[in-house]
PDB file of C-alpha atoms in Angstrom:
ATOM      1  CA  MET S 174      -8.957  12.238 -85.229  1.00  0.00           C
ATOM      2  CA  ASP S 175     -11.786   9.732 -85.386  1.00  0.00           C
ATOM      3  CA  GLN S 176     -11.552   8.437 -81.815  1.00  0.00           C
ATOM      4  CA  SER S 177     -13.713   5.371 -82.473  1.00  0.00           C
ATOM      5  CA  TYR S 178     -11.458   4.350 -85.384  1.00  0.00           C
ATOM      6  CA  ALA S 179      -8.342   4.818 -83.242  1.00  0.00           C
ATOM      7  CA  GLU S 180      -9.930   2.706 -80.506  1.00  0.00           C
ATOM      8  CA  SER S 181     -10.873  -0.004 -82.995  1.00  0.00           C
ATOM      9  CA  ILE S 182      -7.348  -0.142 -84.419  1.00  0.00           C
ATOM     10  CA  ALA S 183      -5.878  -0.101 -80.897  1.00  0.00           C
ATOM     11  CA  SER S 184      -8.091  -3.063 -79.920  1.00  0.00           C
ATOM     12  CA  ASP S 185      -6.992  -4.980 -83.031  1.00  0.00           C
ATOM     13  CA  ILE S 186      -3.331  -4.228 -82.354  1.00  0.00           C
ATOM     14  CA  MET S 187      -3.699  -5.210 -78.686  1.00  0.00           C
ATOM     15  CA  GLN S 188      -5.146  -8.557 -79.799  1.00  0.00           C
ATOM     16  CA  MET S 189      -2.197  -9.077 -82.167  1.00  0.00           C
ATOM     17  CA  LEU S 190       0.243  -8.315 -79.341  1.00  0.00           C
ATOM     18  CA  GLU S 191      -1.517 -10.739 -76.969  1.00  0.00           C
ATOM     19  CA  THR S 192      -1.560 -13.495 -79.604  1.00  0.00           C
ATOM     20  CA  THR S 193       2.130 -12.988 -80.351  1.00  0.00           C
ATOM     21  CA  LYS S 194       3.001 -13.013 -76.652  1.00  0.00           C
ATOM     22  CA  ALA S 195       1.014 -16.236 -76.139  1.00  0.00           C
ATOM     23  CA  SER S 196       2.880 -17.883 -79.033  1.00  0.00           C
ATOM     24  CA  GLY S 197       6.174 -17.406 -77.218  1.00  0.00           C
ATOM     25  CA  LEU S 198       7.832 -15.227 -79.871  1.00  0.00           C
ATOM     26  CA  ASP S 199      10.308 -12.544 -78.825  1.00  0.00           C
ATOM     27  CA  MET S 200       7.974  -9.618 -79.360  1.00  0.00           C
ATOM     28  CA  ASN S 201      10.671  -6.974 -79.024  1.00  0.00           C
ATOM     29  CA  SER S 202      12.672  -8.303 -81.974  1.00  0.00           C
ATOM     30  CA  GLY S 203       9.824  -7.417 -84.332  1.00  0.00           C
ATOM     31  CA  PHE S 204       7.122  -9.329 -86.158  1.00  0.00           C
ATOM     32  CA  GLN S 205       4.306  -8.823 -88.632  1.00  0.00           C
ATOM     33  CA  ASN S 206       0.637  -9.656 -88.828  1.00  0.00           C
ATOM     34  CA  ASP S 207      -1.705  -9.795 -91.816  1.00  0.00           C
ATOM     35  CA  ALA S 208      -4.917  -8.152 -90.625  1.00  0.00           C
ATOM     36  CA  PHE S 209      -6.992  -8.619 -93.786  1.00  0.00           C
ATOM     37  CA  LYS S 210      -6.203 -10.531 -96.953  1.00  0.00           C
ATOM     38  CA  SER S 211      -8.068 -11.070-100.212  1.00  0.00           C
ATOM     39  CA  ASP S 212      -7.105 -12.293-103.666  1.00  0.00           C
ATOM     40  CA  HIS S 213      -5.978  -8.801-104.682  1.00  0.00           C
ATOM     41  CA  PHE S 214      -5.032  -6.863-101.568  1.00  0.00           C
ATOM     42  CA  LEU S 215      -3.521  -7.235 -98.124  1.00  0.00           C
ATOM     43  CA  PHE S 216      -3.699  -4.917 -95.123  1.00  0.00           C
ATOM     44  CA  GLY S 217      -1.305  -5.684 -92.311  1.00  0.00           C
ATOM     45  CA  TYR S 218       0.952  -4.454 -89.570  1.00  0.00           C
ATOM     46  CA  ILE S 219       4.683  -4.590 -89.037  1.00  0.00           C
ATOM     47  CA  PHE S 220       5.931  -4.301 -85.461  1.00  0.00           C
ATOM     48  CA  TYR S 221       9.496  -2.954 -85.510  1.00  0.00           C
ATOM     49  CA  PRO S 222      11.793  -1.947 -82.682  1.00  0.00           C
ATOM     50  CA  ARG S 223      13.623   1.363 -83.089  1.00  0.00           C
ATOM     51  CA  GLU S 224      16.958  -0.145 -84.188  1.00  0.00           C
ATOM     52  CA  THR S 225      15.385  -2.243 -86.931  1.00  0.00           C
ATOM     53  CA  LEU S 226      13.278   0.595 -88.304  1.00  0.00           C
ATOM     54  CA  LEU S 227      16.170   3.076 -88.328  1.00  0.00           C
ATOM     55  CA  ASN S 228      18.199   0.575 -90.409  1.00  0.00           C
ATOM     56  CA  VAL S 229      15.600   0.606 -93.202  1.00  0.00           C
ATOM     57  CA  SER S 230      17.209   2.229 -96.232  1.00  0.00           C
ATOM     58  CA  ASN S 231      15.537   5.327 -97.660  1.00  0.00           C
ATOM     59  CA  LEU S 232      13.435   5.872 -94.550  1.00  0.00           C
ATOM     60  CA  PRO S 233      12.227   9.475 -94.866  1.00  0.00           C
ATOM     61  CA  GLN S 234      13.564  11.935 -92.299  1.00  0.00           C
ATOM     62  CA  SER S 235      10.002  12.884 -91.366  1.00  0.00           C
ATOM     63  CA  VAL S 236       9.421   9.267 -90.295  1.00  0.00           C
ATOM     64  CA  ARG S 237      12.807   8.957 -88.551  1.00  0.00           C
ATOM     65  CA  LYS S 238      11.829  11.830 -86.241  1.00  0.00           C
ATOM     66  CA  LYS S 239       8.763   9.913 -85.028  1.00  0.00           C
ATOM     67  CA  VAL S 240      10.504   6.582 -84.370  1.00  0.00           C
ATOM     68  CA  LYS S 241      10.463   5.484 -80.723  1.00  0.00           C
ATOM     69  CA  LYS S 242      11.353   2.277 -78.873  1.00  0.00           C
ATOM     70  CA  SER S 243       8.470   0.305 -80.464  1.00  0.00           C
ATOM     71  CA  ASN S 244       6.796   1.172 -83.756  1.00  0.00           C
ATOM     72  CA  ILE S 245       3.748  -0.155 -85.555  1.00  0.00           C
ATOM     73  CA  LEU S 246       3.478   0.349 -89.288  1.00  0.00           C
ATOM     74  CA  GLY S 247       0.285  -0.204 -91.253  1.00  0.00           C
ATOM     75  CA  THR S 248       0.946  -1.781 -94.645  1.00  0.00           C
ATOM     76  CA  VAL S 249      -1.159  -1.838 -97.782  1.00  0.00           C
ATOM     77  CA  SER S 250      -0.403  -4.169-100.698  1.00  0.00           C
ATOM     78  CA  VAL S 251      -2.273  -4.528-103.977  1.00  0.00           C
ATOM     79  CA  ASP S 252      -1.633  -7.492-106.275  1.00  0.00           C
ATOM     80  CA  GLY S 253       1.512  -8.383-104.342  1.00  0.00           C
ATOM     81  CA  LYS S 254       3.034  -4.901-104.500  1.00  0.00           C
ATOM     82  CA  THR S 255       3.355  -2.698-101.423  1.00  0.00           C
ATOM     83  CA  VAL S 256       1.615   0.599-102.158  1.00  0.00           C
ATOM     84  CA  GLY S 257       1.586   2.113 -98.680  1.00  0.00           C
ATOM     85  CA  ILE S 258       3.482   1.978 -95.399  1.00  0.00           C
ATOM     86  CA  HIS S 259       2.257   4.192 -92.583  1.00  0.00           C
ATOM     87  CA  LEU S 260       3.861   4.677 -89.147  1.00  0.00           C
ATOM     88  CA  VAL S 261       0.540   4.500 -87.294  1.00  0.00           C
ATOM     89  CA  CYS S 262       1.933   4.220 -83.773  1.00  0.00           C
ATOM     90  CA  SER S 263       5.208   4.933 -81.945  1.00  0.00           C
ATOM     91  CA  LEU S 264       5.657   3.961 -78.312  1.00  0.00           C
ATOM     92  CA  PRO S 265       8.362   4.703 -75.722  1.00  0.00           C
ATOM     93  CA  MET S 266       8.102   1.149 -74.308  1.00  0.00           C
ATOM     94  CA  GLY S 267       8.842  -2.359 -75.529  1.00  0.00           C
ATOM     95  CA  PHE S 268       6.101  -4.336 -77.229  1.00  0.00           C
ATOM     96  CA  ASP S 269       6.072  -6.688 -74.234  1.00  0.00           C
ATOM     97  CA  GLU S 270       5.395  -3.723 -71.923  1.00  0.00           C
ATOM     98  CA  ILE S 271       2.192  -2.614 -73.674  1.00  0.00           C
ATOM     99  CA  THR S 272      -0.689  -3.552 -71.401  1.00  0.00           C
ATOM    100  CA  SER S 273      -3.750  -1.811 -72.823  1.00  0.00           C
ATOM    101  CA  LYS S 274      -5.289  -0.244 -75.890  1.00  0.00           C
ATOM    102  CA  GLU S 275      -4.889   3.109 -74.077  1.00  0.00           C
ATOM    103  CA  ASP S 276      -1.098   2.641 -74.326  1.00  0.00           C
ATOM    104  CA  ILE S 277      -1.499   2.233 -78.079  1.00  0.00           C
ATOM    105  CA  ILE S 278      -3.888   5.172 -78.464  1.00  0.00           C
ATOM    106  CA  ALA S 279      -1.387   7.381 -76.625  1.00  0.00           C
ATOM    107  CA  GLY S 280       1.236   6.546 -79.263  1.00  0.00           C
ATOM    108  CA  VAL S 281      -0.944   6.991 -82.358  1.00  0.00           C
ATOM    109  CA  ASN S 282       0.465   9.216 -85.095  1.00  0.00           C
ATOM    110  CA  GLU S 283      -2.798  10.873 -86.108  1.00  0.00           C
ATOM    111  CA  LYS S 284      -1.804  11.956 -89.627  1.00  0.00           C
ATOM    112  CA  GLU S 285      -0.388   8.526 -90.494  1.00  0.00           C
ATOM    113  CA  LEU S 286      -3.428   6.707 -89.097  1.00  0.00           C
ATOM    114  CA  ILE S 287      -5.773   8.884 -91.154  1.00  0.00           C
ATOM    115  CA  GLU S 288      -3.713   8.270 -94.314  1.00  0.00           C
ATOM    116  CA  PHE S 289      -3.737   4.506 -93.634  1.00  0.00           C
ATOM    117  CA  LYS S 290      -7.514   4.546 -93.123  1.00  0.00           C
ATOM    118  CA  GLU S 291      -8.102   6.607 -96.287  1.00  0.00           C
ATOM    119  CA  GLN S 292      -5.875   4.393 -98.421  1.00  0.00           C
ATOM    120  CA  ILE S 293      -7.712   1.270 -97.247  1.00  0.00           C
ATOM    121  CA  ALA S 294     -11.088   2.933 -97.845  1.00  0.00           C
ATOM    122  CA  LYS S 295     -10.129   3.848-101.443  1.00  0.00           C
ATOM    123  CA  ILE S 296      -8.976   0.303-102.207  1.00  0.00           C
ATOM    124  CA  LEU S 297     -12.076  -1.267-100.690  1.00  0.00           C
ATOM    125  CA  HIS S 298     -14.329   1.184-102.550  1.00  0.00           C
ATOM    126  CA  LYS S 299     -12.575   0.506-105.855  1.00  0.00           C
ATOM    127  CA  ASP S 300     -12.825  -3.246-105.255  1.00  0.00           C
ATOM    128  CA  LEU S 301     -16.522  -3.017-104.352  1.00  0.00           C
ATOM    129  CA  VAL S 302     -17.366  -0.863-107.385  1.00  0.00           C
ATOM    130  CA  GLY S 303     -15.364  -3.179-109.656  1.00  0.00           C
ATOM    131  CA  ASN S 304     -17.160  -6.251-108.326  1.00  0.00           C
ATOM    132  CA  ILE S 305     -20.575  -4.606-108.748  1.00  0.00           C
ATOM    133  CA  GLU S 306     -19.726  -3.617-112.330  1.00  0.00           C
ATOM    134  CA  LYS S 307     -18.551  -7.170-113.102  1.00  0.00           C
ATOM    135  CA  LYS S 308     -21.735  -8.637-111.647  1.00  0.00           C
ATOM    136  CA  GLU S 309     -23.947  -6.195-113.582  1.00  0.00           C
ATOM    137  CA  GLY S 310     -22.040  -6.957-116.794  1.00  0.00           C
ATOM    138  CA  MET S 311     -22.607 -10.689-116.295  1.00  0.00           C
ATOM    139  CA  GLU S 312     -26.371 -10.240-115.814  1.00  0.00           C
ATOM    140  CA  GLN S 313     -26.890  -8.604-119.210  1.00  0.00           C
TER     141      GLN S 313
END
């Protein structure tokens, strides 16, 4: 696993947890955060407790096996349609008990994090190439 990427994501998630805690929301009931948004795509996180996640219909058995007390899913949406949901982290403690990015790193699901990263990279690459082609077409 790319340790620096995992650390970067863990730092971002820790910031989201601290912001949510400061806002006074009940962190352990679940919440979501949009990490990056543009006109055409959205990358975000859903923070679900075990009970909520296990009640999601059609949740694959492979994902059910990884579900713990607190779960962080990376989401990818393109033009308003969800195209990817990745269980990037599963933790044996409540969201309000997470105190460091090391806690988050310890719960990372490596395969899911890599898939999340790759899906984002493909979308950003496609968007960048499309914007360059549009710009070049306008200059002619």
